[in-house]
XYZ file of C-alpha atoms in Angstrom:
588
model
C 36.394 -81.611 -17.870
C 38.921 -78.412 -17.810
C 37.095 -75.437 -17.441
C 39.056 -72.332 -18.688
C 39.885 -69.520 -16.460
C 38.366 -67.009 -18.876
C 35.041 -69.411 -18.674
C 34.435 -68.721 -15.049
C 35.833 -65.307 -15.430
C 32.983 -64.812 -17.979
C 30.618 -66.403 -16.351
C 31.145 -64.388 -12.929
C 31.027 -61.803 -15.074
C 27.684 -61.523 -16.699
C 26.456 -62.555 -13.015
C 28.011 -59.277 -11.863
C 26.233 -57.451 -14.670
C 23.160 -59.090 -13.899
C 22.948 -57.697 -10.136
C 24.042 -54.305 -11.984
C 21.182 -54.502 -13.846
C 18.922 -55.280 -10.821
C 20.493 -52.115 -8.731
C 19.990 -50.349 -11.700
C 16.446 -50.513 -11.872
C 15.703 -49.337 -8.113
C 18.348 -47.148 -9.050
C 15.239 -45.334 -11.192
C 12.924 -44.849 -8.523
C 15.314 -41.832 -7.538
C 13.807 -40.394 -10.922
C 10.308 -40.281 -9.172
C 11.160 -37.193 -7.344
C 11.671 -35.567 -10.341
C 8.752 -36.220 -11.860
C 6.144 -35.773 -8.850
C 8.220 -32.135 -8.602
C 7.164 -31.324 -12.009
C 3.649 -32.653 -12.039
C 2.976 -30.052 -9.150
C 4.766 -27.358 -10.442
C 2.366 -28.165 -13.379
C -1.207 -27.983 -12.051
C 0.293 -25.011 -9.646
C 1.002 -22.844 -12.638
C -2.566 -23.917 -13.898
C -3.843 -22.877 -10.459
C -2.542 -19.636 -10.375
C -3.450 -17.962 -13.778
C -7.100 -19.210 -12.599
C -6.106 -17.054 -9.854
C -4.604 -14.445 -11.654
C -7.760 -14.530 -13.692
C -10.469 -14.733 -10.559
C -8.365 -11.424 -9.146
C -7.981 -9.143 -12.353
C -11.900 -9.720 -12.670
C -12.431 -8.886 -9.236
C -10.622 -5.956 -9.429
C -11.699 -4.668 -12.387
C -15.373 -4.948 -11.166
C -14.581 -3.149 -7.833
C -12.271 -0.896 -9.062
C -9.929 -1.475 -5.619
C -7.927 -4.470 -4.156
C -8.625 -2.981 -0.298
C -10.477 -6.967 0.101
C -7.290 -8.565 -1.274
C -7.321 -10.875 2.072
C -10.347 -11.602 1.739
C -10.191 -12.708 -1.736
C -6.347 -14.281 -1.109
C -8.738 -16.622 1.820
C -11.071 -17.390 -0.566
C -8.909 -18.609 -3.625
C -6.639 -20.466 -0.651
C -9.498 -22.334 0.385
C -10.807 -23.183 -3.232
C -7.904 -24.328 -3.997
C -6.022 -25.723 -0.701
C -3.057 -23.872 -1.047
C -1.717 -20.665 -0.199
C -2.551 -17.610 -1.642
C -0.300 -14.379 -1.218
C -1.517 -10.642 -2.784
C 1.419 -8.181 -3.654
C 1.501 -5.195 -4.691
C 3.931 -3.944 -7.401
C 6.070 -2.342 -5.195
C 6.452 -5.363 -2.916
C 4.138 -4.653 -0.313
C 1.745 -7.968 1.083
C -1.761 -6.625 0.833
C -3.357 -9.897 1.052
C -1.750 -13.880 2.492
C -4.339 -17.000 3.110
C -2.843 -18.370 5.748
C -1.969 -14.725 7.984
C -4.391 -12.242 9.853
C -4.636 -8.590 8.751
C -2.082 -7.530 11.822
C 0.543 -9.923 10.732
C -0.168 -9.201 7.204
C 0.945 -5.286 8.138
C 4.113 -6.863 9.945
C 4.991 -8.581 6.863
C 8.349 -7.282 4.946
C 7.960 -6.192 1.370
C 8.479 -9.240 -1.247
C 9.993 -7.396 -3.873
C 13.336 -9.006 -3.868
C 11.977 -12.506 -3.587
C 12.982 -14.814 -6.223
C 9.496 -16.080 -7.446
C 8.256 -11.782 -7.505
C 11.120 -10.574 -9.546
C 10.799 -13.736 -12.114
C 6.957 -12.536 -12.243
C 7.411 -9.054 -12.580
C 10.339 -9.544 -15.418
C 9.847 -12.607 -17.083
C 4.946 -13.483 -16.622
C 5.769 -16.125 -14.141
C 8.029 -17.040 -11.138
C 8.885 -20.357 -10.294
C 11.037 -21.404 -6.720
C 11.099 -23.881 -4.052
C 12.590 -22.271 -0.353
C 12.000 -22.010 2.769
C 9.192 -19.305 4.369
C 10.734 -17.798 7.001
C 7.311 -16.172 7.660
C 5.400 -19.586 8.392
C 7.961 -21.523 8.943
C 7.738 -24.254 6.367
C 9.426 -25.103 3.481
C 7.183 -24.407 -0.008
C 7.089 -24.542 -3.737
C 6.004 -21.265 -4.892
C 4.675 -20.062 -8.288
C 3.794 -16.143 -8.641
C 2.384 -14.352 -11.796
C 1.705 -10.723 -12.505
C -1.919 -9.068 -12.828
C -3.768 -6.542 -13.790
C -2.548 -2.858 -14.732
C -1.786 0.637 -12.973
C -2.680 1.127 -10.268
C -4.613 -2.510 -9.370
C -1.674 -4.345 -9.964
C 1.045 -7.101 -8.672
C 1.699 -10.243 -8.572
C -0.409 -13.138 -7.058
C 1.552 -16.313 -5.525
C 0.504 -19.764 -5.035
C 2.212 -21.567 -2.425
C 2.219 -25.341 -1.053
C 3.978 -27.404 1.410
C 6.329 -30.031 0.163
C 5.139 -32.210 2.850
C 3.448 -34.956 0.345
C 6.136 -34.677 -1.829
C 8.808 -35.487 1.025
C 6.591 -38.170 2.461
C 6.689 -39.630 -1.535
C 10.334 -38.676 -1.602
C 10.817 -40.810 1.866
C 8.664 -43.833 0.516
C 10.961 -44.021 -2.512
C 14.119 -43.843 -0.373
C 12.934 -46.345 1.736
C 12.746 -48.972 -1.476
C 15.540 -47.693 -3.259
C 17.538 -48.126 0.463
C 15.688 -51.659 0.915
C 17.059 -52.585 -2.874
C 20.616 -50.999 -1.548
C 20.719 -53.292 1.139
C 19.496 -56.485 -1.193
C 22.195 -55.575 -3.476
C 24.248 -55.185 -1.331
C 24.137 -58.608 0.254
C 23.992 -60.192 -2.839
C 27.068 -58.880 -4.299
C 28.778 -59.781 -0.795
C 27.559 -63.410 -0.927
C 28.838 -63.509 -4.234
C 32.241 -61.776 -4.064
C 32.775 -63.823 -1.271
C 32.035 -67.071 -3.045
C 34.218 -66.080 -6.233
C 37.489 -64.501 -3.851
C 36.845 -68.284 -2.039
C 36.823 -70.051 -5.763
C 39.540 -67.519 -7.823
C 41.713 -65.943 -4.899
C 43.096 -68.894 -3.019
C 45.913 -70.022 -5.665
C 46.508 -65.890 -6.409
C 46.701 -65.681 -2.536
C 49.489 -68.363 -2.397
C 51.599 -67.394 -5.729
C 51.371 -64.120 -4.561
C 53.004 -65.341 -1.304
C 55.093 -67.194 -2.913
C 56.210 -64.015 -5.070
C 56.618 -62.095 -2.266
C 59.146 -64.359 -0.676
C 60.747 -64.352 -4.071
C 61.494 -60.641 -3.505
C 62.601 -60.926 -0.049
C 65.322 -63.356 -1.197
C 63.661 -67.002 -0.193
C 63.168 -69.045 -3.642
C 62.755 -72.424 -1.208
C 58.977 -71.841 -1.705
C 56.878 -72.744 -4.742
C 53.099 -72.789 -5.657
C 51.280 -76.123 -5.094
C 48.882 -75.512 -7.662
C 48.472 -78.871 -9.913
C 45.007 -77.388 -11.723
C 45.245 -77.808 -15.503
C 43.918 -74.380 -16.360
C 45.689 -71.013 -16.868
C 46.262 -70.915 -12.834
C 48.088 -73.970 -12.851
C 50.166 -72.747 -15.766
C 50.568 -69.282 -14.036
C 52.006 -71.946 -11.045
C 54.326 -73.164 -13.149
C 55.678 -71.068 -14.339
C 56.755 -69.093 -11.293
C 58.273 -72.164 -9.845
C 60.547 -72.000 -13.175
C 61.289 -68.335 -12.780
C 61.724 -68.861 -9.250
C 64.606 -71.451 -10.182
C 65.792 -69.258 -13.251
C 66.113 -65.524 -10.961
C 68.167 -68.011 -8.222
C 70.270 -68.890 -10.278
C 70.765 -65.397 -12.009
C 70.952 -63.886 -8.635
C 73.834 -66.268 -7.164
C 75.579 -65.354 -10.391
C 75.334 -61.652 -10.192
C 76.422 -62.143 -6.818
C 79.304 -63.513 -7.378
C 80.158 -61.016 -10.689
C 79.349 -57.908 -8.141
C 81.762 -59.368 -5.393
C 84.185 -59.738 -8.390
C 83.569 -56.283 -9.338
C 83.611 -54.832 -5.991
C 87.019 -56.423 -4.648
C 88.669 -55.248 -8.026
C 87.367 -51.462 -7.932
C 88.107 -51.594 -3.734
C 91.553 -52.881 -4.395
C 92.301 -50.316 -7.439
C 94.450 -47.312 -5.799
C 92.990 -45.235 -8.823
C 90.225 -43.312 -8.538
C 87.068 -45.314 -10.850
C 83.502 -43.327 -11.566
C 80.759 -44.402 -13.430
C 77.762 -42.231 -14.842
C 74.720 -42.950 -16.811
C 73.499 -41.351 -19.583
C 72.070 -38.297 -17.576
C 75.431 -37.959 -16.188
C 74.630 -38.780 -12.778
C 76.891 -41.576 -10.396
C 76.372 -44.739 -10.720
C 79.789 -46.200 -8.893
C 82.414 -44.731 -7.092
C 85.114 -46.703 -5.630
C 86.412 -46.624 -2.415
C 89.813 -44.689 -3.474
C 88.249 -41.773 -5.213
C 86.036 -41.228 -2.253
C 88.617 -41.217 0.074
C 90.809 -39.015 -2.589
C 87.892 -36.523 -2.835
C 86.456 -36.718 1.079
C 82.925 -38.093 0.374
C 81.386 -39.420 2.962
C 77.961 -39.727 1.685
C 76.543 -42.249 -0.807
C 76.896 -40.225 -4.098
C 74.866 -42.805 -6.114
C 72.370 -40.939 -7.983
C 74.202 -37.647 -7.355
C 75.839 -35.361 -10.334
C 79.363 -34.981 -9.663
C 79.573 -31.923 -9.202
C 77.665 -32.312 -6.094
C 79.858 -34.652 -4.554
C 83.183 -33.593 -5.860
C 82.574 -30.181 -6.452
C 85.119 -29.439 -9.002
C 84.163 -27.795 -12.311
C 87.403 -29.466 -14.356
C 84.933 -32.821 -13.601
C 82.116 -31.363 -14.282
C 82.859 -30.045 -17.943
C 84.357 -34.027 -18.206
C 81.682 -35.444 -17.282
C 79.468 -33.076 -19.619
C 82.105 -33.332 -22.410
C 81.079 -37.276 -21.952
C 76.941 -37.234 -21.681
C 75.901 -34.210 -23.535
C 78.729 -33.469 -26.079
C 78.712 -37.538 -26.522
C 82.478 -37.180 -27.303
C 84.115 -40.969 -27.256
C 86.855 -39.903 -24.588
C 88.437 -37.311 -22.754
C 91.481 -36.743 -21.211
C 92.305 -33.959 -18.537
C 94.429 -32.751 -15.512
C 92.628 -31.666 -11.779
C 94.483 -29.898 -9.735
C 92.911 -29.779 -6.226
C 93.463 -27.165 -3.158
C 95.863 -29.585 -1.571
C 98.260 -29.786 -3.441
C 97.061 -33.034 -5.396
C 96.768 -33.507 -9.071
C 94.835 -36.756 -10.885
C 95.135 -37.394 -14.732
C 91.240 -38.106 -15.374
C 90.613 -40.275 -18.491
C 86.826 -40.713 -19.713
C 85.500 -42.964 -21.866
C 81.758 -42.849 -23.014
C 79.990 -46.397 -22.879
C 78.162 -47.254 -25.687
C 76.387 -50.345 -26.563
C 75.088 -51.418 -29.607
C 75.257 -47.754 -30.616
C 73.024 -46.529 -28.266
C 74.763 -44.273 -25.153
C 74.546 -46.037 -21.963
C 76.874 -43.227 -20.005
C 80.706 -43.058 -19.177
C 83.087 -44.321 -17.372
C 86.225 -41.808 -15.848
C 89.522 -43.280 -14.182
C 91.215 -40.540 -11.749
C 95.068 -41.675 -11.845
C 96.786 -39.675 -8.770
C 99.733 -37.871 -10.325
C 100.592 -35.834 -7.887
C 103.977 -37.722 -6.968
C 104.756 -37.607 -10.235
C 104.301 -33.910 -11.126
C 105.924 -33.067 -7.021
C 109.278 -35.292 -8.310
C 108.958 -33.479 -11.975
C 109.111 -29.945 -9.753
C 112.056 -31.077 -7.850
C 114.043 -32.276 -10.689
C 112.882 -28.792 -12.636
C 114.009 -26.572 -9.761
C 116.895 -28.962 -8.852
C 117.973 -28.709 -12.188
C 117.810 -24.735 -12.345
C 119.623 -24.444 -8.853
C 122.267 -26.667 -9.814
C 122.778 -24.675 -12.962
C 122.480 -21.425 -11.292
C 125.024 -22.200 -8.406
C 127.384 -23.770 -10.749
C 127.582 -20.998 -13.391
C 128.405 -18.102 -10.740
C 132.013 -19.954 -9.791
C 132.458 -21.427 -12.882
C 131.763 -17.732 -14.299
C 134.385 -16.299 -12.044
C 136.745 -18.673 -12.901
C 136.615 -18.271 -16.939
C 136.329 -14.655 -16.742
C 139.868 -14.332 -14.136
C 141.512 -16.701 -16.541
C 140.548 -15.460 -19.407
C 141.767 -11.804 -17.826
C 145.255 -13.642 -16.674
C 145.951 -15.032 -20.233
C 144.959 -11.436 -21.965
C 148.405 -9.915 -20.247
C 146.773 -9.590 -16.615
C 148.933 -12.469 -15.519
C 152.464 -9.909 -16.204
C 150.928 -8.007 -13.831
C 152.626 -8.683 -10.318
C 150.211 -6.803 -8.321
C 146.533 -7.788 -10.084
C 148.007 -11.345 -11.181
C 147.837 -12.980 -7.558
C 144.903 -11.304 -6.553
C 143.130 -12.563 -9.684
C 144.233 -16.350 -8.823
C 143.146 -16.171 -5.229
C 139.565 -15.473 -6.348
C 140.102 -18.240 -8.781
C 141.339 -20.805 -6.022
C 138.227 -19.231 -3.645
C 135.751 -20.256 -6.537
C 137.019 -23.404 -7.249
C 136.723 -24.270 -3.601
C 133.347 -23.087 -3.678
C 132.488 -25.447 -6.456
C 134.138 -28.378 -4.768
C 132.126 -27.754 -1.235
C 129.232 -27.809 -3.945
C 130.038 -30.878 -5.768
C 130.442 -32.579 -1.846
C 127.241 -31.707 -0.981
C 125.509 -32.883 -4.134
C 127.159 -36.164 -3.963
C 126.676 -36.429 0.211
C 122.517 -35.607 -0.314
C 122.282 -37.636 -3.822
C 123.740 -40.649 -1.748
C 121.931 -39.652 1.440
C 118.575 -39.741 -0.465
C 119.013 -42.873 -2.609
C 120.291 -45.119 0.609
C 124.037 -45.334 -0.547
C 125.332 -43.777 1.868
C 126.620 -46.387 4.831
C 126.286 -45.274 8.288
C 127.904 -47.035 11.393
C 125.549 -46.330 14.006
C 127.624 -47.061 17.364
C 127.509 -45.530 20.864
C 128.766 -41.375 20.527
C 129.490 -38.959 23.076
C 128.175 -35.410 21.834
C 130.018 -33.356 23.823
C 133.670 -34.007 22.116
C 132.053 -33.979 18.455
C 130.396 -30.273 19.481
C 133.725 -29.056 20.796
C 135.580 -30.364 17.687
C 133.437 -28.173 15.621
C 133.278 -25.400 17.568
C 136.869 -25.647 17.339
C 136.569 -25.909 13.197
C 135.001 -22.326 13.936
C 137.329 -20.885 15.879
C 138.485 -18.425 13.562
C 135.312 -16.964 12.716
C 133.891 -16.786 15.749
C 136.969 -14.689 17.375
C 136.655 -12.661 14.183
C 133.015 -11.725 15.334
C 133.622 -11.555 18.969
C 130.701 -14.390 19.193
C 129.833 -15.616 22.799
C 129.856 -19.174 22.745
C 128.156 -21.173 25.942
C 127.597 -25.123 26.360
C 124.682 -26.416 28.344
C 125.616 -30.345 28.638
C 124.331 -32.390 31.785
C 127.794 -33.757 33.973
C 126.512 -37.434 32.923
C 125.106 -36.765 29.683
C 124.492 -40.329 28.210
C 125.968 -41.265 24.460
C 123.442 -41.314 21.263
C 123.483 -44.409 19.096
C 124.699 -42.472 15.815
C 127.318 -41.989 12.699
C 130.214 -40.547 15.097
C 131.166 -38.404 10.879
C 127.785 -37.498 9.632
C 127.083 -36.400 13.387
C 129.714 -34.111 13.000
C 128.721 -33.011 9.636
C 124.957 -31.879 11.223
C 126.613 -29.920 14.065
C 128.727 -28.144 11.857
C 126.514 -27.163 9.138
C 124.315 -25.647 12.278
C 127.292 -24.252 13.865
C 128.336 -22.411 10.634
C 125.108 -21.121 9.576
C 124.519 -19.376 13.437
C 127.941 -18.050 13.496
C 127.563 -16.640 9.963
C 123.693 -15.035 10.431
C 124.475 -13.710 14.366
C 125.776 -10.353 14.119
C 129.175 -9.176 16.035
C 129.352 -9.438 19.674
C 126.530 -11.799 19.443
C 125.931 -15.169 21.562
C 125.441 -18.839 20.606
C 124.195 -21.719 22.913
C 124.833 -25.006 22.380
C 122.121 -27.266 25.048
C 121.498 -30.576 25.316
C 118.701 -32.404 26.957
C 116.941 -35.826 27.276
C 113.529 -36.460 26.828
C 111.387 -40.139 26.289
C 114.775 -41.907 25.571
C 115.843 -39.420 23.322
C 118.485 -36.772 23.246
C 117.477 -33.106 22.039
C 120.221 -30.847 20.800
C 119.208 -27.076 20.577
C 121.848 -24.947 18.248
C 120.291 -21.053 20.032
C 121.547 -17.735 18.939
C 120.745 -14.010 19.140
C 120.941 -13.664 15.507
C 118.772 -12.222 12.660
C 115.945 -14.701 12.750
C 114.213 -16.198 10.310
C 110.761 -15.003 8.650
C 107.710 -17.250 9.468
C 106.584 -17.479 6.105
C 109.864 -19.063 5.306
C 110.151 -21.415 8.288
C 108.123 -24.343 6.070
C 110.368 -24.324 3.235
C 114.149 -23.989 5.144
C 115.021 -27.454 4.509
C 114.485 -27.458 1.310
C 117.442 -28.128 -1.215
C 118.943 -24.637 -2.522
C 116.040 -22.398 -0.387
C 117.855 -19.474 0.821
C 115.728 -16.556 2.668
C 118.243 -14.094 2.042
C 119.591 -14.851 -1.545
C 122.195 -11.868 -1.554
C 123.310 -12.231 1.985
C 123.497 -15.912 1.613
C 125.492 -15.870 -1.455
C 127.773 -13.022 0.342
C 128.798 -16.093 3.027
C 129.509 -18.152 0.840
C 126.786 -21.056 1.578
C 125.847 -23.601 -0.916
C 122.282 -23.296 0.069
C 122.239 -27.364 0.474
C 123.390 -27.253 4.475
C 120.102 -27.682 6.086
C 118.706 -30.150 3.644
C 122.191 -32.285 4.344
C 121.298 -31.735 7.933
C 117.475 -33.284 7.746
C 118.490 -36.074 5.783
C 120.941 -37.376 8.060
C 118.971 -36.792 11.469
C 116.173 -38.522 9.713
C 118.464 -41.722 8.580
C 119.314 -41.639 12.520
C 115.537 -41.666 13.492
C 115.282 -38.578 14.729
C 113.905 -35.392 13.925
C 115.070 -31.813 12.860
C 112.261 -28.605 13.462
C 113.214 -24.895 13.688
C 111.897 -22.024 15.660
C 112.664 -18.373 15.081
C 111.383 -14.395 15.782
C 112.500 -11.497 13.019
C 115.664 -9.509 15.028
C 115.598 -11.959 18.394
C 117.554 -15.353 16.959
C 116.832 -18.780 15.920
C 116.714 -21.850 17.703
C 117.475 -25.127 15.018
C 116.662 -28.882 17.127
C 117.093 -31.998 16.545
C 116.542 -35.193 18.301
C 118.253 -38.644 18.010
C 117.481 -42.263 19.905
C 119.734 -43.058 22.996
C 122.106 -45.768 22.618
């Protein structure tokens, strides 16, 4: 026969009430304190307006209260308790249990509880303890009498009987404690024997379940609600397994894809705080720390995110699309979209594409552009406006006419060494340009420019020195585009070194490498410009530059070439003392 789980439940139970009930009525014999407390406060009261009565009769037949110990022995003895005169003013003219010399070394007893109740209220009830006999009492005190044979008179006893009834009861109300007490162990113990052995195991078995080990399952084969409690975890047991394995393999899914996206992916709940963020964004935005659980703002710390993120959760708009721009120098087109399923808001999720390539090139092209423009109109200027002069009757004029066509021809070659260096760096930069990279001797190349030079460096009176080793060894490089670099760095220290001025030319090898140093004495080079001097069309001295006649494109040209040799081109200068312009290239 199946007995029912709620059946023994039930029947356990009413047992457990029943030893309730049991407890509960020793429980009661706590109550006879009580009630032996108020039966002598009872028949104390009683005993001391017979008291009150015996003294006010006294006193009114004697006229005095000068026997009051007397009279306080007497009534003490009569009635076996003690008996305490005072006065209305508080002073102890008579005690039962105190001689007439400690009676006069008694304090007053105005401010005692039990007096003041008397005085105020026809009767004083308190239980303390005397600190003049040293014991503790119940005390009951009631007024008598009038002006000037009056006071109060106080009946005291010792709770002695009353503790010693107060200990008996404790002792059975302990003795049923202890009874109780063993019967509700034997008990618990024989129902956590019958009821907690298959909860002991399923809970086991449950807590293996959490720590990932669904081999074990209940062994329970009773037919009652345990054994279908058994059951029923073996088939979850089977069911999470299987669930877990497959949100295993969905998060590994997930996780290579958002690991191997090179855009930035968050995702937020609906209280706007991180739930994912991939490995790119992190690295984008330097977190180190988990930021699951975080608000972005915390981790990323940038308010254009923020106010997305906001736009998302608390706005509840369905997407958002904006630009962040961070400190160095990167920019990431963030596009939100709130998640929302089956129209209840679940949170949002924001992709960070990294622009920042994108808007750099857009820059380029936008300042490229303008330069180009800009250096193009000035010759192209020149030349309309002297034609245009020469055709308006300027060109009958034998003394302005050849002038005018000389500045022409100086423009147009201006244009052309433009045009060149566009071309050279636009097939430089996109690869096109070929390069035979053979064994070169530097020293002939530098000489051949130097010797391009010549002119202008007699015209300035420049001192020109070469610093070459006797066995210098060859560079593996383009023997022309060579050439090309140590011109352009030729030219631009013989035109920014002032008359009478000095150029080096030095050459040194270092880690199978070759350094060449262009040095002069010239005007320098501020160091706020220094970053920028390779850049296309940068001049540091716009008017000056313009004045020489450079295209501004020279030291780009220059870069470009060392690095499509593998080396590297740096520059060093000081304001007023000269510039030094390096570059290194591999040995051959």
């Amino acid at each position: 026969m199946k007995i029912k789980l709620h059946l023994k439940l039930t029947f356990f139970f009413l047992l457990a009430v029943l030893i309730g009930l049991v407890a509960g009525y020793f429980f009661l014999a706590a109550h006879l304190k009580a009630d032996l407390d108020a039966g002598l406060e009872k028949n104390l009261k009683h005993e001391a307006l017979l008291a009150k009565d015996f003294l006010e009769i006294h006193a009114r037949d004697r006229g005095t209260l000068e026997d009051a110990n007397i009279l306080a022995d007497r009534i003490g003895q009569m009635l076996g308790v003690r008996v305490t005169v005072i006065r209305a003013d508080g002073r102890v003219i008579g005690d039962s249990d105190l001689t007439p010399q400690e009676i006069a070394k008694v304090e007053n007893h105005l401010s005692r509880v039990e007096v003041q109740a008397a005085l105020h209220q026809g009767m004083g009830i308190s239980k303390r303890y005397s600190y003049t006999i040293k014991k503790y009492l119940l005390y009951v005190a009631v007024p008598f009498g009038k002006e000037p044979l009056d006071g109060v008179i106080r009946l005291s006893m010792p709770m002695a009987d009353i503790q010693f009834l107060e200990a008996r009861a404790q002792q059975i109300v302990l003795f049923g404690i202890i009874l109780v007490l063993m019967l509700s162990t034997g008990f618990t113990y024989i129902i956590s024997l019958v009821v907690s052995k298959p909860l002991r195991e399923m809970s086991a078995v449950a807590r293996a379940m959490a720590s990932g080990d669904f081999s074990r399952k209940p062994s329970i084969v009773s037919q009652d609600e345990v054994g279908e409690l058994a059951r029923a975890i073996t088939h979850m047991s089977e069911e999470i397994e299987e669930k877990i394995i497959r949100i295993k393999k969905e998060a590994a899914k997930l996780d290579a894809v958002l690991s191997s996206m090179s855009e930035g992916i968050m995702v937020v709940d609906d209280k706007g705080r991180i739930v994912i963020m991939n490995p790119s964004l992190r690295k984008a935005f330097l977190v180190n720390e988990a930021p699951q659980g975080r608000l972005p703002v915390e981790v990323i710390r940038n308010s254009v995110v923020a106010v997305i993120v906001e736009q998302l959760t608390m706005v509840r708009s369905r997407a958002v699309s904006e630009e962040v721009a961070l400190a160095e120098d990167k920019v990431f087109q963030v596009n939100g979209v709130a998640i929302i399923r089956e129209g209840r808001f679940e949170g949002a999720v924001l992709v960070f594409h990294d622009i920042s390539e994108l808007r750099r090139l857009e820059k380029v092209r936008q300042d490229f552009v303008a330069n180009v423009s800009h250096e193009l109109r000035t010759p192209v200027s020149s030349i309309k406006g002297y034609a245009e002069t020469l055709l308006d009757g300027a060109i009958d004029d034998k003394a302005h006419a050849r002038e005018f066509v000389e500045i022409i021809r100086e423009n147009s070659d201006r244009l052309v060494r433009l045009i060149e260096d566009l071309l050279d760096l636009a097939r430089i930069e996109s690869g096109k340009m070929h390069m035979a990279l053979v064994p070169v001797d530097i020293a002939p190349i530098v000489h051949r420019s130097l010797g391009i030079l010549e002119n202008q460096i007699r015209d300035k009176a420049l001192a020109v020195s070469i610093e070459f080793l006797a066995a210098l060894p060859k560079v593996l490089a383009d023997e022309t585009r060579l050439s090309q670099v140590l011109l352009n760095l030729l030219d631009n220290a013989v035109k920014y070194t002032p008359d009478r001025g000095s150029i080096k030319i030095r050459a040194v090898v270092t880690e199978e490498r070759m350094q060449v140093d262009v040095i002069d004495n010239g005007i320098g080079i501020p160091e706020k410009d220094l970053p920028r001097i390779f850049e296309r069309f940068y001049r540091v001295d716009k008017a000056r530059s313009k004045e020489l006649g450079g295209t501004g494109l020279g030291l780009s040209i220059v870069k470009h070439i060392v690095h499509a040799h593998g080396g590297d081109v740096w520059v060093s200068s000081v304001i007023d003392e000269g510039t030094v312009f390096s570059f290194t290239l591999p040995l051959a």
